């Protein structure tokens, strides 16, 4: 065998090994990102070239939702594939390492546990926010390598390694040990994610990269701020700089995947955990109504992309989907077990054209133990925001939820209300409340 034949046979064997290997999965979460604050969702003042490239080479979901309008419950749904109200995780857990009741109940199985059982290396970089006591930590919930902080947010520059720091100043932890981190936090989380990918390039991996940007506090690094200097409004300029930090971080992850020759072997999913808090950060959810904390579209409809080169044809997917769908999609492509009680749906057959029609007959939301709720069925949505009456909107004709049809279409309103009541019968009361206002750290 000459050198060329040898190389050809080697390349053939490598290609075979690659095609039969399990795909890697990278789940990237942004925190409080406004719907319209990326290039591919309409922003013209914030440059997001990396996320736009991801969107262009993947599937952009135009009717994609999270299962809650704020941080921790969305993450509980994302990790379990179940409506989090089924197991009482409807509020943000207090940051308290001694509190053994406020966190993702250990009775629930996580996507990381399922993928690890199927032979995956499982990594976390970022914000946890699913309980601060030892039994709730990522090491106990399926992750094998971790660089993270336990709470619901963090200062981007500072941490206190001694004493009893408040939630946003706690030390970052690497595999259970506090570590000093000198870099701007968003850059550090991306650095760790890229290193994880390079470290495990030869083995199937699941990476959960949970950025806390662009969540408050608005703190910017000069190299990000430089990119948004032309924005006149000071509040939006600070927020925008944090969105560019997010974008640059996603770029570093994409680069690590490409340089490891893993583009065709890696599913990348990207979304935000809830809508932008428009008055707090000057984020934009255009054209959707209101924002974070509400069950209007501005609170729950999010930018959402899946890219798997060679397996998912780039384009747009219009049917309603929800973040609960990730778990069964991931376990299906990984050949892992899918628990029978998940509410999410494996999206692959829909995205690859083997199934048509909507993956879900209806989607549901409930917040505050039921003071707010919503139901989406096809083009119609029942919305009941705390303190207001039930409203009915036609999202195809009125995505901004401006024209209430509850009196002109009472039959549809009744049907959606009945569907909500039926769904709600299998939910339980919240197991814990969000921290009291005096201690509250915004989720
Ligand atoms: Ca959030």
Short mmCIF file of C-alpha atoms and ligand atoms in Angstrom, two decimals:
data_model
loop_
_atom_site.label_atom_id
_atom_site.label_comp_id
_atom_site.label_asym_id
_atom_site.label_seq_id
_atom_site.Cartn_x
_atom_site.Cartn_y
_atom_site.Cartn_z
CA UNK A 1 0.00 0.00 0.00
CA UNK A 2 1.45 3.32 -1.00
CA UNK A 3 1.13 6.44 1.06
CA UNK A 4 -1.87 7.76 -0.88
CA UNK A 5 -3.76 4.45 -0.58
CA UNK A 6 -2.92 4.32 3.10
CA UNK A 7 -4.26 7.82 3.68
CA UNK A 8 -7.39 7.04 1.64
CA UNK A 9 -8.14 3.90 3.65
CA UNK A 10 -7.51 5.79 6.87
CA UNK A 11 -9.87 8.58 5.77
CA UNK A 12 -12.50 5.97 4.83
CA UNK A 13 -12.28 4.27 8.21
CA UNK A 14 -12.42 7.62 9.97
CA UNK A 15 -15.47 8.65 7.95
CA UNK A 16 -17.19 5.37 8.83
CA UNK A 17 -16.40 5.77 12.51
CA UNK A 18 -17.68 9.35 12.37
CA UNK A 19 -20.97 8.48 10.64
CA UNK A 20 -21.85 5.79 13.16
CA UNK A 21 -20.94 7.81 16.22
CA UNK A 22 -23.52 9.49 18.38
CA UNK A 23 -24.01 13.20 17.67
CA UNK A 24 -22.80 15.80 20.11
CA UNK A 25 -25.39 18.14 21.57
CA UNK A 26 -24.74 21.75 22.53
CA UNK A 27 -27.57 23.63 24.23
CA UNK A 28 -26.97 27.37 24.53
CA UNK A 29 -29.26 29.44 26.71
CA UNK A 30 -29.35 33.25 26.92
CA UNK A 31 -30.91 35.00 29.93
CA UNK A 32 -33.59 37.69 29.55
CA UNK A 33 -32.74 38.28 25.89
CA UNK A 34 -35.30 40.44 24.09
CA UNK A 35 -36.99 38.69 21.18
CA UNK A 36 -36.02 41.36 18.65
CA UNK A 37 -32.45 42.00 19.82
CA UNK A 38 -30.61 39.73 17.36
CA UNK A 39 -29.96 40.40 13.68
CA UNK A 40 -32.03 37.42 12.57
CA UNK A 41 -35.01 38.52 14.66
CA UNK A 42 -34.94 42.10 13.45
CA UNK A 43 -32.34 44.12 15.37
CA UNK A 44 -30.56 46.74 13.30
CA UNK A 45 -28.57 48.42 16.09
CA UNK A 46 -26.89 45.38 17.71
CA UNK A 47 -24.43 43.41 15.56
CA UNK A 48 -24.82 39.65 16.14
CA UNK A 49 -22.90 38.08 13.23
CA UNK A 50 -22.29 34.74 14.91
CA UNK A 51 -25.87 34.10 15.96
CA UNK A 52 -27.02 35.25 12.53
CA UNK A 53 -24.67 32.73 10.93
CA UNK A 54 -25.99 30.03 13.23
CA UNK A 55 -29.55 30.95 12.23
CA UNK A 56 -28.69 31.03 8.55
CA UNK A 57 -27.14 27.58 8.63
CA UNK A 58 -29.91 26.13 10.81
CA UNK A 59 -33.65 26.08 11.36
CA UNK A 60 -35.19 29.24 12.79
CA UNK A 61 -38.38 28.52 14.74
CA UNK A 62 -40.82 31.39 14.36
CA UNK A 63 -43.39 30.16 16.90
CA UNK A 64 -41.11 28.90 19.64
CA UNK A 65 -41.82 29.18 23.33
CA UNK A 66 -40.33 28.58 26.71
CA UNK A 67 -42.50 26.95 29.34
CA UNK A 68 -42.33 29.90 31.75
CA UNK A 69 -41.92 33.68 31.62
CA UNK A 70 -38.95 33.70 34.01
CA UNK A 71 -35.69 32.00 34.86
CA UNK A 72 -35.76 29.00 37.14
CA UNK A 73 -39.07 27.37 36.13
CA UNK A 74 -38.04 27.55 32.46
CA UNK A 75 -34.81 25.76 33.37
CA UNK A 76 -36.73 23.11 35.32
CA UNK A 77 -38.84 22.44 32.21
CA UNK A 78 -35.81 22.47 29.95
CA UNK A 79 -33.94 19.95 32.10
CA UNK A 80 -36.88 17.55 32.48
CA UNK A 81 -38.97 17.89 29.31
CA UNK A 82 -42.01 18.22 31.57
CA UNK A 83 -44.27 21.13 32.38
CA UNK A 84 -42.63 22.20 35.62
CA UNK A 85 -46.02 22.82 37.28
CA UNK A 86 -46.48 19.04 37.31
CA UNK A 87 -43.86 18.84 40.06
CA UNK A 88 -44.32 22.21 41.76
CA UNK A 89 -41.34 24.10 40.34
CA UNK A 90 -43.19 27.31 39.55
CA UNK A 91 -41.02 29.93 41.24
CA UNK A 92 -37.39 30.94 41.61
CA UNK A 93 -35.59 29.12 44.45
CA UNK A 94 -34.01 31.29 47.12
CA UNK A 95 -30.20 31.26 47.06
CA UNK A 96 -29.48 29.37 50.29
CA UNK A 97 -27.12 26.37 50.41
CA UNK A 98 -28.93 25.24 53.59
CA UNK A 99 -32.37 25.18 51.98
CA UNK A 100 -33.15 21.60 50.97
CA UNK A 101 -36.65 22.24 49.67
CA UNK A 102 -36.23 25.06 47.13
CA UNK A 103 -34.82 23.45 43.99
CA UNK A 104 -35.55 21.07 41.15
CA UNK A 105 -37.07 18.05 42.93
CA UNK A 106 -34.67 15.12 42.84
CA UNK A 107 -37.60 12.87 41.91
CA UNK A 108 -37.32 14.35 38.41
CA UNK A 109 -34.94 12.94 35.81
CA UNK A 110 -32.80 15.41 33.88
CA UNK A 111 -31.66 15.36 30.27
CA UNK A 112 -28.07 15.28 31.52
CA UNK A 113 -28.74 12.09 33.51
CA UNK A 114 -30.35 10.43 30.49
CA UNK A 115 -27.55 11.39 28.12
CA UNK A 116 -24.86 10.39 30.60
CA UNK A 117 -26.50 6.98 30.91
CA UNK A 118 -26.25 6.70 27.11
CA UNK A 119 -22.48 7.23 27.23
CA UNK A 120 -22.24 10.99 26.87
CA UNK A 121 -19.77 13.25 28.66
CA UNK A 122 -22.00 15.94 30.18
CA UNK A 123 -20.75 19.48 30.78
CA UNK A 124 -22.22 22.65 32.25
CA UNK A 125 -20.82 26.14 31.87
CA UNK A 126 -22.84 28.96 33.44
CA UNK A 127 -25.87 29.68 35.56
CA UNK A 128 -27.52 26.83 37.44
CA UNK A 129 -30.46 28.34 39.39
CA UNK A 130 -32.12 25.01 40.16
CA UNK A 131 -31.38 25.00 43.89
CA UNK A 132 -28.29 25.85 45.96
CA UNK A 133 -28.23 23.01 48.52
CA UNK A 134 -25.86 20.09 47.92
CA UNK A 135 -28.52 17.64 46.73
CA UNK A 136 -29.65 20.05 43.98
CA UNK A 137 -26.23 20.75 42.48
CA UNK A 138 -25.39 19.83 38.87
CA UNK A 139 -23.00 17.10 40.05
CA UNK A 140 -26.06 15.35 41.52
CA UNK A 141 -28.23 16.01 38.46
CA UNK A 142 -26.27 14.31 35.70
CA UNK A 143 -23.34 16.61 34.94
CA UNK A 144 -19.81 15.25 34.95
CA UNK A 145 -17.83 18.47 34.36
CA UNK A 146 -18.92 21.85 35.64
CA UNK A 147 -17.88 25.49 35.69
CA UNK A 148 -20.78 27.37 37.14
CA UNK A 149 -22.44 29.46 39.82
CA UNK A 150 -25.37 28.25 41.86
CA UNK A 151 -27.59 31.33 41.94
CA UNK A 152 -29.93 33.20 39.64
CA UNK A 153 -27.46 35.82 38.43
CA UNK A 154 -23.94 37.10 38.94
CA UNK A 155 -21.73 40.13 38.90
CA UNK A 156 -19.74 40.09 35.64
CA UNK A 157 -16.45 41.23 37.17
CA UNK A 158 -16.37 40.41 40.85
CA UNK A 159 -16.72 37.55 43.28
CA UNK A 160 -15.87 37.04 46.93
CA UNK A 161 -13.97 33.88 47.77
CA UNK A 162 -14.36 34.27 51.54
CA UNK A 163 -16.99 35.35 54.03
CA UNK A 164 -20.67 35.01 53.27
CA UNK A 165 -21.13 36.78 49.93
CA UNK A 166 -24.57 37.67 48.64
CA UNK A 167 -25.99 35.65 45.76
CA UNK A 168 -24.48 37.69 42.92
CA UNK A 169 -20.97 37.64 44.43
CA UNK A 170 -20.60 33.97 45.29
CA UNK A 171 -17.51 32.25 43.89
CA UNK A 172 -17.67 30.38 40.65
CA UNK A 173 -17.15 26.66 41.13
CA UNK A 174 -15.23 24.20 39.06
CA UNK A 175 -16.27 20.61 39.71
CA UNK A 176 -17.46 21.54 43.19
CA UNK A 177 -14.55 23.75 44.27
CA UNK A 178 -14.57 27.57 44.43
CA UNK A 179 -12.30 29.18 41.85
CA UNK A 180 -11.05 32.71 41.29
CA UNK A 181 -12.06 33.97 37.85
CA UNK A 182 -10.30 37.07 36.53
CA UNK A 183 -12.02 37.28 33.13
CA UNK A 184 -15.27 39.09 32.30
CA UNK A 185 -17.86 36.45 33.18
CA UNK A 186 -19.46 35.97 29.75
CA UNK A 187 -16.03 35.55 28.14
CA UNK A 188 -15.05 33.05 30.84
CA UNK A 189 -18.18 30.93 30.32
CA UNK A 190 -17.53 30.81 26.56
CA UNK A 191 -13.86 29.98 27.12
CA UNK A 192 -14.78 27.04 29.36
CA UNK A 193 -17.40 25.81 26.88
CA UNK A 194 -14.93 25.91 23.98
CA UNK A 195 -12.32 24.10 26.07
CA UNK A 196 -14.85 21.38 26.96
CA UNK A 197 -15.59 20.84 23.26
CA UNK A 198 -11.90 20.59 22.34
CA UNK A 199 -11.19 18.31 25.30
CA UNK A 200 -13.92 15.87 24.31
CA UNK A 201 -13.79 16.15 20.51
CA UNK A 202 -13.32 12.40 20.15
CA UNK A 203 -16.19 11.37 22.43
CA UNK A 204 -19.94 12.12 22.27
CA UNK A 205 -20.70 15.07 24.54
CA UNK A 206 -23.61 17.11 25.83
CA UNK A 207 -22.78 20.69 26.70
CA UNK A 208 -25.22 22.98 28.48
CA UNK A 209 -23.92 26.52 28.12
CA UNK A 210 -26.17 28.71 30.25
CA UNK A 211 -25.05 32.31 29.83
CA UNK A 212 -26.45 34.77 32.39
CA UNK A 213 -26.02 37.58 29.89
CA UNK A 214 -27.81 39.89 29.09
CA UNK A 215 -29.47 39.62 32.52
CA UNK A 216 -28.83 42.46 34.97
CA UNK A 217 -26.57 43.85 36.38
CA UNK A 218 -25.75 45.75 33.21
CA UNK A 219 -21.95 45.65 33.31
CA UNK A 220 -19.95 45.84 30.15
CA UNK A 221 -16.40 45.14 29.04
CA UNK A 222 -14.72 47.72 26.79
CA UNK A 223 -14.13 45.29 23.90
CA UNK A 224 -17.87 44.56 23.73
CA UNK A 225 -18.99 48.16 24.36
CA UNK A 226 -16.87 49.27 21.41
CA UNK A 227 -19.19 47.41 19.01
CA UNK A 228 -22.31 49.33 20.02
CA UNK A 229 -20.92 52.83 20.50
CA UNK A 230 -23.35 54.40 18.01
CA UNK A 231 -26.39 53.55 20.17
CA UNK A 232 -27.48 56.85 21.70
CA UNK A 233 -29.65 55.59 24.58
CA UNK A 234 -27.33 54.78 27.47
CA UNK A 235 -29.45 52.02 28.96
CA UNK A 236 -29.86 50.23 25.64
CA UNK A 237 -26.19 50.70 24.83
CA UNK A 238 -25.14 48.85 27.97
CA UNK A 239 -27.61 46.05 27.33
CA UNK A 240 -26.55 45.86 23.68
CA UNK A 241 -22.89 45.47 24.65
CA UNK A 242 -23.91 42.43 26.70
CA UNK A 243 -25.79 40.98 23.72
CA UNK A 244 -22.60 41.32 21.64
CA UNK A 245 -20.74 39.48 24.42
CA UNK A 246 -23.30 36.69 24.08
CA UNK A 247 -22.80 36.68 20.33
CA UNK A 248 -19.02 36.59 20.61
CA UNK A 249 -19.29 33.69 23.07
CA UNK A 250 -21.50 31.74 20.68
CA UNK A 251 -18.92 32.46 17.98
CA UNK A 252 -16.15 30.93 20.13
CA UNK A 253 -18.23 27.80 20.62
CA UNK A 254 -18.99 27.54 16.89
CA UNK A 255 -15.30 27.96 16.16
CA UNK A 256 -14.34 25.19 18.58
CA UNK A 257 -16.86 22.87 16.93
CA UNK A 258 -15.66 23.73 13.41
CA UNK A 259 -11.98 23.42 14.28
CA UNK A 260 -12.63 20.02 15.85
CA UNK A 261 -14.27 18.91 12.57
CA UNK A 262 -17.53 18.37 14.40
CA UNK A 263 -19.97 20.53 12.40
CA UNK A 264 -21.64 17.49 10.85
CA UNK A 265 -21.69 15.64 14.17
CA UNK A 266 -23.09 18.33 16.44
CA UNK A 267 -26.60 19.56 17.02
CA UNK A 268 -26.50 23.13 18.32
CA UNK A 269 -29.66 24.54 19.91
CA UNK A 270 -30.00 28.15 20.98
CA UNK A 271 -32.78 29.98 22.85
CA UNK A 272 -33.48 32.52 25.58
CA UNK A 273 -35.01 31.48 28.92
CA UNK A 274 -37.74 34.18 28.73
CA UNK A 275 -38.49 37.47 27.03
CA UNK A 276 -36.72 40.74 27.67
CA UNK A 277 -37.71 42.84 30.71
CA UNK A 278 -38.30 45.85 28.49
CA UNK A 279 -38.29 48.63 31.09
CA UNK A 280 -35.43 47.20 33.13
CA UNK A 281 -32.90 46.74 30.31
CA UNK A 282 -34.35 48.62 27.30
CA UNK A 283 -34.59 45.26 25.54
CA UNK A 284 -37.03 44.91 22.64
CA UNK A 285 -39.61 42.14 22.18
CA UNK A 286 -41.10 43.65 19.02
CA UNK A 287 -43.71 42.83 17.74
CA UNK A 288 -44.82 41.03 20.87
CA UNK A 289 -46.74 42.45 23.81
CA UNK A 290 -45.02 43.17 27.12
CA UNK A 291 -42.16 40.97 28.35
CA UNK A 292 -40.54 38.90 31.06
CA UNK A 293 -42.90 37.83 33.83
CA UNK A 294 -46.06 37.93 31.70
CA UNK A 295 -47.82 35.24 29.70
CA UNK A 296 -48.22 37.62 26.78
CA UNK A 297 -46.05 36.67 23.84
CA UNK A 298 -43.33 39.07 24.96
CA UNK A 299 -42.75 36.95 28.06
CA UNK A 300 -42.69 33.49 26.52
CA UNK A 301 -41.97 33.59 22.78
CA UNK A 302 -38.22 33.47 22.23
CA UNK A 303 -35.54 33.32 19.54
CA UNK A 304 -34.95 29.60 18.94
CA UNK A 305 -32.57 27.90 16.50
CA UNK A 306 -31.42 24.35 15.86
CA UNK A 307 -28.49 23.61 13.61
CA UNK A 308 -27.12 20.23 12.57
CA UNK A 309 -25.24 20.49 9.33
CA UNK A 310 -26.07 17.78 6.82
CA UNK A 311 -29.01 16.54 8.92
CA UNK A 312 -31.30 19.55 9.28
CA UNK A 313 -32.02 21.55 6.17
CA UNK A 314 -31.67 25.28 6.86
CA UNK A 315 -34.96 27.16 6.79
CA UNK A 316 -37.83 28.32 8.94
CA UNK A 317 -40.23 26.20 10.95
CA UNK A 318 -43.58 27.81 11.68
CA UNK A 319 -45.48 25.33 13.88
CA UNK A 320 -45.56 26.08 17.61
CA UNK A 321 -42.84 24.31 19.60
CA UNK A 322 -41.69 24.61 23.20
CA UNK A 323 -38.45 24.27 25.14
CA UNK A 324 -39.82 21.02 26.63
CA UNK A 325 -39.20 19.48 23.20
CA UNK A 326 -35.43 19.51 23.61
CA UNK A 327 -35.24 16.56 25.99
CA UNK A 328 -37.09 14.03 23.80
CA UNK A 329 -35.32 15.38 20.69
CA UNK A 330 -31.93 14.99 22.33
CA UNK A 331 -32.59 11.54 23.80
CA UNK A 332 -33.90 10.34 20.43
CA UNK A 333 -30.80 11.36 18.47
CA UNK A 334 -28.54 10.08 21.24
CA UNK A 335 -30.21 6.68 21.43
CA UNK A 336 -30.95 7.38 25.09
CA UNK A 337 -34.04 6.46 27.06
CA UNK A 338 -36.96 8.90 26.94
CA UNK A 339 -39.13 8.85 30.07
CA UNK A 340 -42.78 8.14 29.28
CA UNK A 341 -44.05 11.11 31.29
CA UNK A 342 -42.45 13.92 29.26
CA UNK A 343 -44.65 16.63 27.76
CA UNK A 344 -42.16 17.55 25.03
CA UNK A 345 -42.11 15.98 21.57
CA UNK A 346 -39.17 14.68 19.52
CA UNK A 347 -38.99 17.30 16.78
CA UNK A 348 -36.65 15.42 14.42
CA UNK A 349 -39.39 13.67 12.35
CA UNK A 350 -41.10 17.05 11.86
CA UNK A 351 -37.91 18.82 10.90
CA UNK A 352 -36.81 16.06 8.53
CA UNK A 353 -40.19 15.89 6.76
CA UNK A 354 -41.30 12.46 8.00
CA UNK A 355 -44.20 13.98 9.94
CA UNK A 356 -46.31 16.99 9.09
CA UNK A 357 -48.82 19.03 11.08
CA UNK A 358 -48.28 20.58 14.48
CA UNK A 359 -46.16 18.61 17.00
CA UNK A 360 -48.51 19.81 19.77
CA UNK A 361 -52.27 20.06 19.76
CA UNK A 362 -52.03 22.74 22.44
CA UNK A 363 -49.41 24.45 24.59
CA UNK A 364 -50.00 25.68 28.15
CA UNK A 365 -48.53 28.14 30.63
CA UNK A 366 -49.27 28.78 34.30
CA UNK A 367 -47.56 31.21 36.67
CA UNK A 368 -48.11 32.19 40.30
CA UNK A 369 -49.97 28.95 41.04
CA UNK A 370 -52.61 29.90 38.47
CA UNK A 371 -53.04 33.67 38.83
CA UNK A 372 -51.75 33.90 35.25
CA UNK A 373 -52.17 31.31 32.54
CA UNK A 374 -52.35 30.87 28.79
CA UNK A 375 -53.25 28.26 26.18
CA UNK A 376 -52.24 28.19 22.54
CA UNK A 377 -54.19 26.08 20.05
CA UNK A 378 -53.31 26.66 16.43
CA UNK A 379 -53.72 30.34 15.68
CA UNK A 380 -55.68 31.09 18.86
CA UNK A 381 -54.39 31.95 22.29
CA UNK A 382 -56.23 32.40 25.54
CA UNK A 383 -54.30 34.77 27.78
CA UNK A 384 -55.10 35.48 31.41
CA UNK A 385 -52.56 37.84 32.91
CA UNK A 386 -52.71 38.41 36.66
CA UNK A 387 -55.34 41.00 37.53
CA UNK A 388 -57.02 40.94 34.11
CA UNK A 389 -59.88 38.93 32.61
CA UNK A 390 -59.37 36.11 30.13
CA UNK A 391 -58.63 37.40 26.64
CA UNK A 392 -58.60 35.63 23.29
CA UNK A 393 -56.25 36.52 20.46
CA UNK A 394 -55.75 35.33 16.90
CA UNK A 395 -51.96 35.24 16.72
CA UNK A 396 -51.86 34.78 12.94
CA UNK A 397 -53.77 38.02 12.40
CA UNK A 398 -52.68 39.77 15.59
CA UNK A 399 -49.28 38.61 16.92
CA UNK A 400 -49.12 41.69 19.16
CA UNK A 401 -52.24 40.58 21.12
CA UNK A 402 -54.05 43.89 20.70
CA UNK A 403 -57.54 42.77 19.65
CA UNK A 404 -59.39 40.75 22.25
CA UNK A 405 -61.84 38.32 20.61
CA UNK A 406 -63.29 36.93 23.85
CA UNK A 407 -66.75 38.44 23.28
CA UNK A 408 -66.89 37.83 19.52
CA UNK A 409 -65.61 34.22 19.72
CA UNK A 410 -67.00 32.92 23.03
CA UNK A 411 -67.05 29.28 21.83
CA UNK A 412 -63.32 29.24 21.16
CA UNK A 413 -62.64 30.95 24.49
CA UNK A 414 -64.74 28.31 26.29
CA UNK A 415 -62.94 25.46 24.51
CA UNK A 416 -59.49 26.78 25.38
CA UNK A 417 -60.54 27.45 28.96
CA UNK A 418 -61.82 23.88 29.28
CA UNK A 419 -58.53 22.59 27.85
CA UNK A 420 -56.62 24.62 30.44
CA UNK A 421 -58.76 23.21 33.27
CA UNK A 422 -58.13 19.66 32.07
CA UNK A 423 -54.38 20.22 31.77
CA UNK A 424 -54.25 21.99 35.12
CA UNK A 425 -55.81 19.01 36.93
CA UNK A 426 -52.50 17.15 36.64
CA UNK A 427 -50.50 20.05 38.12
CA UNK A 428 -49.72 20.61 41.77
CA UNK A 429 -49.40 23.75 43.90
CA UNK A 430 -45.99 25.44 43.89
CA UNK A 431 -43.57 23.65 46.27
CA UNK A 432 -41.75 26.87 47.12
CA UNK A 433 -42.18 30.60 46.61
CA UNK A 434 -39.80 33.05 44.99
CA UNK A 435 -37.67 34.92 47.54
CA UNK A 436 -39.50 37.71 49.39
CA UNK A 437 -39.09 41.14 47.80
CA UNK A 438 -36.56 42.30 50.43
CA UNK A 439 -34.26 39.40 49.52
CA UNK A 440 -35.34 39.14 45.96
CA UNK A 441 -32.78 38.73 43.24
CA UNK A 442 -34.53 39.11 39.94
CA UNK A 443 -34.73 35.83 38.04
CA1 LIG B 1 -34.21 34.88 32.71
#
